[in-house]
Coordinates of N, CA, C and O in Angstrom, one line a residue:
M1 N 10.9 8.7 -22.2 CA 11.8 7.7 -22.8 C 11.0 6.3 -22.9 O 11.3 5.5 -23.7
R2 N 10.1 6.1 -22.0 CA 9.3 4.9 -22.0 C 8.4 4.8 -23.2 O 8.1 3.7 -23.7
L3 N 8.1 5.9 -23.9 CA 7.4 6.0 -25.1 C 8.2 6.0 -26.4 O 7.6 6.1 -27.5
S4 N 9.6 6.0 -26.2 CA 10.5 6.1 -27.3 C 10.3 4.9 -28.3 O 10.2 3.8 -27.9
R5 N 10.6 5.1 -29.5 CA 10.6 4.1 -30.5 C 12.0 3.5 -30.5 O 12.1 2.4 -31.2
F6 N 12.9 4.1 -30.0 CA 14.3 3.6 -30.0 C 14.4 2.6 -28.7 O 14.4 3.1 -27.6
K7 N 14.5 1.4 -29.1 CA 14.4 0.3 -28.1 C 15.3 0.4 -26.9 O 14.9 0.2 -25.8
P8 N 16.6 0.7 -27.2 CA 17.5 0.8 -26.0 C 17.2 1.9 -25.0 O 17.2 1.7 -23.8
L9 N 16.7 2.9 -25.5 CA 16.2 4.1 -24.6 C 15.0 3.6 -23.9 O 14.9 3.9 -22.7
E10 N 14.0 3.0 -24.6 CA 12.8 2.6 -23.9 C 13.1 1.5 -22.9 O 12.6 1.5 -21.8
K11 N 14.0 0.6 -23.2 CA 14.4 -0.6 -22.2 C 15.1 0.0 -21.0 O 14.8 -0.4 -19.8
F12 N 16.0 1.0 -21.2 CA 16.7 1.7 -20.1 C 15.7 2.3 -19.2 O 15.8 2.1 -17.9
A13 N 14.7 3.1 -19.7 CA 13.7 3.8 -18.9 C 12.9 2.8 -18.1 O 12.6 3.0 -17.0
S14 N 12.5 1.7 -18.8 CA 11.7 0.7 -18.2 C 12.3 0.0 -17.0 O 11.8 -0.2 -15.9
I15 N 13.7 -0.3 -17.1 CA 14.4 -0.9 -16.1 C 14.6 0.2 -14.9 O 14.5 -0.3 -13.8
Y16 N 15.0 1.4 -15.3 CA 15.1 2.4 -14.2 C 13.9 2.5 -13.4 O 13.9 2.5 -12.2
I17 N 12.7 2.7 -14.1 CA 11.5 2.9 -13.4 C 11.1 1.7 -12.6 O 10.6 1.8 -11.4
T18 N 11.3 0.5 -13.1 CA 11.0 -0.7 -12.3 C 11.9 -0.9 -11.1 O 11.4 -1.1 -9.9
V19 N 13.2 -0.6 -11.2 CA 14.1 -0.7 -10.0 C 13.7 0.3 -9.0 O 13.7 0.0 -7.8
I20 N 13.6 1.6 -9.4 CA 13.4 2.7 -8.4 C 12.0 2.5 -7.7 O 11.9 2.6 -6.5
R21 N 11.0 2.1 -8.5 CA 9.7 2.0 -7.9 C 9.6 0.6 -7.1 O 8.7 0.6 -6.2
G22 N 10.4 -0.3 -7.3 CA 10.4 -1.5 -6.7 C 11.3 -1.6 -5.4 O 11.4 -2.7 -4.8
T23 N 12.0 -0.6 -5.1 CA 12.9 -0.6 -3.9 C 12.6 0.5 -2.9 O 12.1 1.5 -3.3
P24 N 12.7 0.3 -1.7 CA 12.3 1.2 -0.6 C 13.1 2.6 -0.7 O 14.3 2.5 -1.0
M25 N 12.5 3.6 -0.5 CA 13.1 5.0 -0.5 C 14.3 5.0 0.5 O 15.3 5.6 0.1
L26 N 14.2 4.4 1.7 CA 15.3 4.4 2.6 C 16.5 3.7 2.1 O 17.7 4.3 2.3
V27 N 16.3 2.7 1.3 CA 17.5 2.0 0.8 C 18.2 2.8 -0.3 O 19.3 2.9 -0.4
Q28 N 17.3 3.5 -1.1 CA 17.9 4.3 -2.2 C 18.6 5.5 -1.5 O 19.7 5.8 -2.0
L29 N 18.0 6.1 -0.5 CA 18.8 7.1 0.2 C 20.2 6.7 0.7 O 21.1 7.4 0.6
Y30 N 20.3 5.5 1.4 CA 21.5 5.0 1.9 C 22.4 4.7 0.7 O 23.7 5.0 0.8
I31 N 22.0 4.2 -0.3 CA 22.9 3.9 -1.5 C 23.4 5.1 -2.1 O 24.5 5.2 -2.4
V32 N 22.6 6.1 -2.2 CA 23.1 7.3 -2.8 C 24.1 8.0 -1.9 O 25.2 8.5 -2.2
Y33 N 23.8 8.0 -0.6 CA 24.6 8.6 0.4 C 26.0 8.0 0.5 O 27.1 8.6 0.5
Y34 N 26.0 6.6 0.5 CA 27.3 5.9 0.7 C 28.0 5.5 -0.6 O 29.2 5.6 -0.7
Q35 N 27.2 5.3 -1.7 CA 27.9 4.9 -3.0 C 28.4 6.2 -3.7 O 29.5 6.0 -4.3
L36 N 27.8 7.3 -3.5 CA 28.2 8.4 -4.1 C 29.2 9.3 -3.3 O 29.3 10.5 -3.4
D37 N 29.9 8.6 -2.4 CA 30.8 9.4 -1.4 C 32.1 9.8 -2.2 O 32.8 10.7 -1.6
F38 N 32.3 9.5 -3.5 CA 33.4 10.0 -4.2 C 33.0 11.4 -4.7 O 34.0 12.1 -5.1
I39 N 31.9 11.8 -4.7 CA 31.5 13.1 -5.2 C 31.9 14.1 -4.0 O 31.4 13.8 -2.9
S40 N 32.5 15.1 -4.3 CA 32.8 16.1 -3.2 C 31.8 17.1 -3.3 O 31.7 18.0 -4.1
Y41 N 30.8 17.0 -2.3 CA 29.7 17.9 -2.1 C 30.2 19.2 -1.5 O 31.2 19.2 -0.8
P42 N 29.6 20.4 -1.9 CA 30.1 21.6 -1.2 C 30.0 21.5 0.3 O 28.9 21.0 0.8
T43 N 30.9 22.0 1.0 CA 30.8 22.0 2.5 C 30.2 23.4 2.9 O 30.2 24.3 2.2
G44 N 29.8 23.4 4.2 CA 29.2 24.6 4.7 C 27.7 24.5 4.9 O 27.1 23.3 4.7
T45 N 27.1 25.5 5.2 CA 25.7 25.5 5.5 C 24.9 26.5 4.6 O 25.5 27.6 4.2
L46 N 23.7 26.2 4.3 CA 22.8 27.1 3.5 C 21.5 27.2 4.3 O 20.9 26.1 4.4
F47 N 21.1 28.3 4.9 CA 19.9 28.4 5.7 C 19.9 27.5 6.9 O 19.0 26.9 7.2
G48 N 21.2 27.2 7.3 CA 21.3 26.3 8.6 C 21.4 24.9 8.2 O 21.4 24.0 9.1
V49 N 21.4 24.4 6.9 CA 21.4 23.1 6.4 C 22.7 22.7 6.1 O 23.4 23.4 5.3
D50 N 23.3 21.6 6.5 CA 24.6 21.1 6.1 C 24.5 20.5 4.7 O 23.8 19.5 4.6
L51 N 25.2 21.2 3.9 CA 25.1 20.9 2.4 C 25.7 19.5 2.1 O 25.2 18.8 1.2
E52 N 26.7 19.1 2.8 CA 27.4 17.9 2.6 C 26.4 16.7 2.8 O 26.5 15.7 2.2
R53 N 25.5 16.8 3.8 CA 24.5 15.7 4.1 C 23.2 15.9 3.3 O 22.6 14.9 2.9
A54 N 22.9 17.2 3.0 CA 21.6 17.4 2.5 C 21.6 17.2 0.9 O 20.5 16.7 0.4
L55 N 22.7 17.4 0.2 CA 22.7 17.1 -1.2 C 22.4 15.7 -1.7 O 21.7 15.4 -2.5
P56 N 23.1 14.8 -0.9 CA 22.7 13.3 -1.3 C 21.2 13.0 -1.0 O 20.7 12.3 -1.8
C57 N 20.7 13.6 0.0 CA 19.2 13.5 0.2 C 18.3 14.0 -0.9 O 17.5 13.4 -1.3
I58 N 18.8 15.2 -1.3 CA 18.0 15.8 -2.5 C 18.1 14.9 -3.7 O 17.2 14.7 -4.4
I59 N 19.3 14.4 -3.9 CA 19.5 13.6 -5.2 C 18.7 12.3 -5.1 O 18.0 12.0 -6.0
A60 N 18.7 11.6 -3.9 CA 17.9 10.4 -3.7 C 16.4 10.7 -3.9 O 15.8 9.8 -4.5
L61 N 15.9 11.7 -3.2 CA 14.5 12.1 -3.4 C 14.1 12.4 -4.8 O 13.1 12.0 -5.2
S62 N 15.0 13.1 -5.5 CA 14.7 13.4 -6.9 C 14.7 12.2 -7.8 O 13.9 12.0 -8.6
I63 N 15.7 11.2 -7.5 CA 15.7 10.0 -8.3 C 14.5 9.2 -8.1 O 13.9 8.7 -9.1
N64 N 14.1 9.1 -6.8 CA 12.9 8.4 -6.5 C 11.6 9.0 -7.1 O 10.8 8.3 -7.8
S65 N 11.5 10.2 -7.0 CA 10.2 11.0 -7.4 C 10.3 10.9 -9.0 O 9.2 10.9 -9.6
S66 N 11.4 11.0 -9.6 CA 11.4 11.1 -11.1 C 10.8 9.8 -11.7 O 10.2 9.9 -12.7
A67 N 11.0 8.7 -11.1 CA 10.5 7.4 -11.7 C 9.0 7.4 -11.5 O 8.3 7.1 -12.6
Y68 N 8.4 7.9 -10.4 CA 6.9 8.0 -10.4 C 6.3 9.0 -11.3 O 5.4 8.8 -11.9
V69 N 7.0 10.2 -11.4 CA 6.5 11.3 -12.2 C 6.6 10.9 -13.7 O 5.7 11.1 -14.4
A70 N 7.6 10.1 -14.1 CA 7.7 9.6 -15.4 C 6.6 8.7 -15.8 O 6.0 8.8 -16.9
E71 N 6.2 7.9 -14.9 CA 5.0 6.9 -15.1 C 3.8 7.8 -15.1 O 2.9 7.4 -16.0
I72 N 3.6 8.7 -14.3 CA 2.4 9.6 -14.3 C 2.3 10.3 -15.7 O 1.2 10.3 -16.3
I73 N 3.4 10.9 -16.2 CA 3.4 11.6 -17.5 C 3.1 10.7 -18.7 O 2.4 10.9 -19.6
R74 N 3.8 9.4 -18.6 CA 3.5 8.4 -19.6 C 2.0 8.0 -19.7 O 1.4 8.0 -20.8
A75 N 1.4 7.9 -18.5 CA 0.0 7.4 -18.5 C -0.9 8.6 -19.0 O -1.9 8.4 -19.6
G76 N -0.5 9.8 -18.6 CA -1.3 11.0 -19.2 C -1.2 11.1 -20.6 O -2.3 11.4 -21.2
I77 N 0.0 10.9 -21.2 CA 0.0 11.0 -22.7 C -0.7 9.9 -23.3 O -1.4 10.1 -24.3
Q78 N -0.6 8.7 -22.8 CA -1.4 7.6 -23.4 C -2.8 7.6 -23.2 O -3.6 7.0 -23.9
A79 N -3.3 8.5 -22.2 CA -4.8 8.7 -22.0 C -5.4 9.5 -23.0 O -6.6 9.5 -23.2
V80 N -4.6 10.4 -23.8 CA -5.1 11.3 -24.8 C -5.3 10.3 -26.0 O -4.6 9.5 -26.4
D81 N -6.6 10.5 -26.6 CA -7.0 9.8 -27.7 C -6.1 9.8 -28.8 O -5.5 11.0 -29.1
K82 N -5.7 8.7 -29.4 CA -4.7 8.7 -30.5 C -5.2 9.5 -31.7 O -4.3 9.9 -32.5
G83 N -6.5 9.7 -31.9 CA -7.0 10.5 -33.1 C -6.5 12.0 -32.9 O -6.4 12.6 -34.0
Q84 N -6.3 12.4 -31.7 CA -5.7 13.8 -31.5 C -4.3 13.9 -32.3 O -4.1 14.9 -32.9
M85 N -3.5 13.0 -32.1 CA -2.2 13.0 -32.7 C -2.3 12.8 -34.2 O -1.6 13.5 -35.0
E86 N -3.1 11.9 -34.6 CA -3.4 11.6 -36.0 C -4.0 12.8 -36.8 O -3.7 13.0 -37.9
G87 N -4.8 13.4 -36.0 CA -5.6 14.6 -36.7 C -4.9 15.8 -36.8 O -5.1 16.7 -37.5
A88 N -3.8 15.9 -36.1 CA -3.0 17.2 -36.1 C -2.1 17.2 -37.4 O -1.4 16.3 -37.7
R89 N -2.3 18.3 -38.1 CA -1.5 18.4 -39.4 C -0.2 19.2 -39.1 O 0.0 20.3 -39.5
M90 N 0.6 18.5 -38.4 CA 2.0 19.1 -38.1 C 2.9 17.9 -37.8 O 2.6 16.8 -37.9
T91 N 4.2 18.2 -37.5 CA 5.2 17.2 -37.3 C 4.8 16.5 -36.0 O 3.9 17.0 -35.2
N92 N 5.3 15.4 -35.7 CA 5.0 14.6 -34.4 C 5.4 15.5 -33.2 O 4.7 15.5 -32.2
A93 N 6.6 16.1 -33.3 CA 7.0 16.9 -32.1 C 6.1 18.1 -31.9 O 5.7 18.4 -30.7
Q94 N 5.5 18.7 -33.0 CA 4.6 19.8 -32.8 C 3.3 19.4 -32.3 O 2.7 20.0 -31.4
A95 N 2.8 18.3 -32.8 CA 1.6 17.7 -32.4 C 1.7 17.3 -30.9 O 0.7 17.6 -30.1
M96 N 2.8 16.8 -30.4 CA 3.0 16.4 -29.1 C 3.0 17.6 -28.2 O 2.3 17.7 -27.1
R97 N 3.6 18.7 -28.7 CA 3.7 20.0 -27.9 C 2.5 20.8 -27.8 O 2.1 21.3 -26.8
Y98 N 1.8 20.9 -29.0 CA 0.6 21.8 -29.0 C -0.8 21.1 -28.9 O -1.7 21.8 -28.6
V99 N -0.8 19.8 -29.1 CA -2.1 19.2 -29.0 C -2.2 18.1 -27.9 O -3.0 18.2 -27.1
V100 N -1.2 17.3 -27.8 CA -1.3 16.2 -26.9 C -1.0 16.6 -25.5 O -1.6 16.3 -24.5
M101 N 0.3 17.2 -25.3 CA 0.7 17.7 -23.9 C -0.3 18.5 -23.2 O -0.5 18.3 -22.0
P102 N -0.9 19.5 -23.8 CA -1.9 20.4 -23.0 C -3.0 19.5 -22.5 O -3.5 19.7 -21.4
Q103 N -3.4 18.5 -23.3 CA -4.5 17.6 -22.8 C -4.0 16.8 -21.8 O -4.7 16.4 -20.8
A104 N -2.8 16.2 -21.9 CA -2.1 15.2 -21.0 C -2.0 15.8 -19.6 O -2.2 15.3 -18.5
V105 N -1.6 17.2 -19.6 CA -1.4 17.9 -18.4 C -2.6 17.9 -17.5 O -2.6 17.7 -16.4
K106 N -3.7 18.1 -18.2 CA -5.0 18.1 -17.4 C -5.3 16.8 -16.8 O -5.9 16.6 -15.7
N107 N -4.9 15.6 -17.5 CA -5.0 14.3 -17.0 C -4.2 14.0 -15.8 O -4.5 13.2 -15.0
I108 N -2.9 14.6 -15.9 CA -1.9 14.2 -14.8 C -1.9 15.0 -13.6 O -1.2 14.6 -12.6
L109 N -2.5 16.2 -13.6 CA -2.4 17.1 -12.5 C -2.8 16.4 -11.2 O -2.1 16.6 -10.2
P110 N -4.0 15.8 -11.1 CA -4.3 15.1 -9.7 C -3.1 14.2 -9.3 O -2.8 14.1 -8.1
A111 N -2.6 13.3 -10.2 CA -1.6 12.3 -9.9 C -0.3 13.1 -9.5 O 0.4 12.6 -8.5
I112 N 0.0 14.1 -10.2 CA 1.3 14.8 -9.8 C 1.0 15.4 -8.4 O 2.0 15.4 -7.6
G113 N -0.1 15.9 -8.1 CA -0.4 16.5 -6.8 C -0.2 15.5 -5.7 O 0.4 15.7 -4.6
N114 N -0.6 14.2 -6.0 CA -0.5 13.1 -5.0 C 1.0 12.8 -4.9 O 1.4 12.5 -3.7
E115 N 1.8 12.8 -6.0 CA 3.1 12.6 -5.8 C 3.9 13.7 -5.0 O 4.8 13.4 -4.2
F116 N 3.5 14.9 -5.2 CA 4.1 16.0 -4.4 C 3.7 15.8 -2.8 O 4.7 16.0 -2.0
V117 N 2.5 15.4 -2.6 CA 2.1 15.2 -1.2 C 3.0 14.0 -0.6 O 3.5 14.0 0.5
T118 N 3.2 13.0 -1.4 CA 3.9 11.8 -1.0 C 5.4 12.2 -0.8 O 6.0 11.8 0.2
M119 N 5.9 13.1 -1.6 CA 7.3 13.5 -1.5 C 7.5 14.3 -0.2 O 8.5 14.2 0.5
V120 N 6.5 15.2 0.1 CA 6.6 15.9 1.4 C 6.7 15.0 2.6 O 7.6 15.2 3.5
K121 N 5.8 14.0 2.6 CA 5.9 13.0 3.6 C 7.2 12.2 3.6 O 7.7 11.9 4.7
E122 N 7.7 11.8 2.5 CA 8.9 11.0 2.4 C 10.1 11.7 2.9 O 11.1 11.1 3.2
T123 N 10.1 13.0 2.9 CA 11.3 13.7 3.4 C 11.6 13.5 4.9 O 12.7 13.6 5.3
S124 N 10.6 12.9 5.5 CA 10.9 12.6 6.9 C 12.0 11.5 7.2 O 12.5 11.4 8.3
I125 N 12.3 10.7 6.1 CA 13.3 9.6 6.3 C 14.7 10.2 6.3 O 15.6 9.5 6.6
I126 N 14.9 11.4 5.8 CA 16.2 12.0 5.8 C 16.9 12.1 7.2 O 18.0 12.3 7.3
Q127 N 16.0 12.1 8.2 CA 16.5 12.1 9.5 C 17.5 11.0 9.9 O 18.3 11.3 10.7
Y128 N 17.5 10.0 9.1 CA 18.4 8.8 9.4 C 19.8 9.1 9.0 O 20.7 8.4 9.4
L129 N 20.0 10.2 8.2 CA 21.3 10.6 7.9 C 21.6 11.9 8.7 O 22.7 12.5 8.4
G130 N 20.9 12.2 9.7 CA 21.2 13.3 10.6 C 20.9 14.7 10.0 O 21.5 15.6 10.5
I131 N 20.0 14.7 9.1 CA 19.6 16.0 8.5 C 18.5 16.6 9.4 O 17.5 15.8 9.8
G132 N 18.6 17.8 9.8 CA 17.7 18.4 10.9 C 16.4 18.8 10.2 O 16.1 20.0 10.1
D133 N 15.5 17.8 9.8 CA 14.3 18.1 9.3 C 13.3 18.1 10.4 O 13.6 18.0 11.6
L134 N 12.1 18.1 10.1 CA 10.8 18.1 11.1 C 10.9 16.9 12.0 O 10.9 17.1 13.2
M135 N 11.1 15.7 11.5 CA 11.2 14.5 12.3 C 12.4 14.4 13.2 O 12.3 13.9 14.3
Y136 N 13.5 14.9 12.7 CA 14.7 14.9 13.4 C 14.6 15.8 14.6 O 14.9 15.5 15.7
N137 N 14.0 16.9 14.4 CA 13.8 17.9 15.5 C 12.7 17.4 16.5 O 12.8 17.6 17.7
N138 N 11.8 16.7 15.9 CA 10.7 16.0 16.7 C 11.4 15.1 17.7 O 11.1 15.0 18.9
G139 N 12.3 14.3 17.2 CA 13.1 13.4 18.0 C 13.9 14.0 19.1 O 13.9 13.5 20.3
I140 N 14.5 15.1 18.8 CA 15.2 15.9 19.9 C 14.3 16.3 21.0 O 14.5 16.2 22.3
V141 N 13.0 16.8 20.6 CA 12.1 17.2 21.6 C 11.5 16.1 22.4 O 11.4 16.1 23.6
V142 N 11.3 15.0 21.7 CA 10.8 13.8 22.5 C 11.8 13.4 23.4 O 11.5 13.0 24.6
T143 N 13.1 13.3 23.1 CA 14.2 12.8 24.0 C 14.3 13.9 25.2 O 14.6 13.4 26.3
A144 N 14.0 15.1 25.0 CA 14.2 16.1 26.1 C 13.0 16.0 27.0 O 13.1 16.2 28.3
T145 N 11.8 15.8 26.4 CA 10.6 15.9 27.3 C 10.0 14.6 27.8 O 9.2 14.5 28.7
Y146 N 10.5 13.5 27.1 CA 10.0 12.2 27.4 C 8.5 12.1 27.3 O 7.9 11.3 27.9
N147 N 7.9 12.8 26.4 CA 6.5 12.9 26.1 C 6.3 12.8 24.6 O 6.1 13.9 24.0
P148 N 6.2 11.7 24.0 CA 6.3 11.6 22.5 C 5.0 12.0 21.8 O 5.0 12.6 20.8
L149 N 3.8 11.6 22.4 CA 2.5 11.9 21.7 C 2.3 13.3 21.3 O 2.0 13.6 20.1
P150 N 2.4 14.2 22.3 CA 2.2 15.6 21.7 C 3.1 16.1 20.6 O 2.7 16.8 19.7
C151 N 4.4 15.6 20.7 CA 5.3 16.0 19.7 C 4.9 15.4 18.4 O 5.0 16.0 17.3
Y152 N 4.5 14.1 18.3 CA 4.0 13.5 17.1 C 2.8 14.1 16.5 O 2.6 14.3 15.4
Y153 N 1.8 14.5 17.4 CA 0.7 15.3 17.0 C 1.0 16.6 16.4 O 0.4 17.0 15.3
I154 N 2.0 17.3 16.9 CA 2.4 18.5 16.3 C 3.0 18.4 15.0 O 2.7 19.1 14.0
S155 N 3.9 17.4 14.8 CA 4.5 17.1 13.6 C 3.4 16.6 12.5 O 3.5 17.1 11.4
A156 N 2.4 15.9 13.0 CA 1.4 15.5 12.0 C 0.6 16.7 11.6 O 0.3 16.9 10.4
I157 N 0.4 17.7 12.4 CA -0.4 18.9 12.1 C 0.5 19.7 11.1 O -0.1 20.3 10.1
I158 N 1.8 19.8 11.3 CA 2.7 20.6 10.4 C 2.6 19.9 9.0 O 2.5 20.7 8.0
Y159 N 2.8 18.5 8.9 CA 2.8 17.9 7.7 C 1.4 18.1 7.0 O 1.3 18.3 5.8
L160 N 0.4 18.0 7.8 CA -0.9 18.2 7.3 C -1.2 19.6 6.6 O -1.7 19.7 5.6
A161 N -0.6 20.6 7.4 CA -0.8 22.0 6.9 C -0.1 22.1 5.6 O -0.4 22.8 4.7
L162 N 1.2 21.6 5.5 CA 2.0 21.7 4.3 C 1.2 21.1 3.1 O 1.2 21.7 2.1
N163 N 0.7 19.9 3.4 CA 0.0 19.2 2.3 C -1.4 19.9 1.9 O -1.7 19.8 0.8
I164 N -2.0 20.5 2.9 CA -3.2 21.2 2.6 C -2.9 22.4 1.7 O -3.5 22.7 0.7
I165 N -1.8 23.2 2.0 CA -1.4 24.4 1.3 C -1.0 23.9 -0.1 O -1.4 24.5 -1.1
L166 N -0.2 22.7 -0.3 CA 0.1 22.3 -1.6 C -1.1 21.8 -2.4 O -1.2 22.1 -3.6
G167 N -2.1 21.2 -1.7 CA -3.3 20.8 -2.4 C -4.2 22.0 -2.9 O -4.6 21.9 -4.0
K168 N -4.2 23.0 -2.1 CA -4.9 24.3 -2.4 C -4.3 24.9 -3.6 O -5.0 25.3 -4.5
G169 N -3.0 25.0 -3.6 CA -2.3 25.6 -4.7 C -2.5 24.8 -6.0 O -2.7 25.4 -7.1
L170 N -2.5 23.4 -5.9 CA -2.8 22.7 -7.1 C -4.2 22.8 -7.6 O -4.5 23.0 -8.8
N171 N -5.2 23.0 -6.7 CA -6.5 23.2 -7.1 C -6.7 24.5 -7.7 O -7.5 24.6 -8.7
I172 N -6.0 25.6 -7.3 CA -6.0 26.9 -8.0 C -5.5 26.8 -9.3 O -6.0 27.3 -10.4
F173 N -4.4 26.0 -9.5 CA -3.7 25.9 -10.8 C -4.8 25.1 -11.7 O -4.9 25.5 -13.0
E174 N -5.4 24.0 -11.3 CA -6.4 23.3 -12.0 C -7.6 24.2 -12.5 O -8.1 24.1 -13.5
G175 N -8.0 25.1 -11.5 CA -9.1 26.0 -11.8 C -8.7 26.9 -12.9 O -9.6 27.3 -13.8
R176 N -7.5 27.5 -13.0 CA -7.1 28.3 -14.1 C -7.0 27.6 -15.3 O -7.3 28.2 -16.3
L177 N -6.5 26.3 -15.3 CA -6.5 25.6 -16.6 C -7.9 25.4 -17.1 O -8.2 25.5 -18.3
R178 N -9.0 25.0 -16.2 CA -10.4 24.9 -16.7 C -10.8 26.3 -17.2 O -11.6 26.3 -18.2
K179 N -10.5 27.4 -16.6 CA -11.0 28.7 -17.1 C -10.4 29.0 -18.5 O -11.1 29.5 -19.4
S180 N -9.2 28.7 -18.7 CA -8.5 28.9 -20.0 C -9.0 28.0 -21.0 O -8.9 28.3 -22.2
E181 N -9.7 26.8 -20.6 CA -10.3 25.9 -21.6 C -11.5 26.4 -22.3 O -11.8 26.3 -23.3
R182 N -12.3 27.3 -21.5 CA -13.5 27.8 -22.0 C -13.3 28.9 -23.0 O -12.8 29.5 -23.7

């Protein structure tokens, strides 16, 4: 939408991205949780997670991440040489789909990987709404043992392991893209 020639659409996207990127994730979480209380979320649990509390968290994290991913994609598209679009003998939509986007994906993969890593780490703030994530359970153990450092070390190792696995998966995907390029 930021690249749209339709000015109201471009302006809306620009304001949305500026506001979301310019405000703290915790504030966004609270706004979504308390402002959207008119939405009746499904009650009950799924895999032991309280859906009524978890869905606002998922929405807030998605809204936040979407602004960053939109900017990453916009930058990736703009990084592709304009001659690629001009040289394609097809409609603009076809040129974007078959020529520009495949090249842009290669440009944006590292930044998308960084956004995924950041998102994994940002999920730790959902504990403030009483969602039983890793840091929430860490707090329970700290309260029971009165020994915080080992608990935080274990949490750090778990987050590190998750991000290493995510990074390795992204590296495999990038390797496959490079192979298909040859």
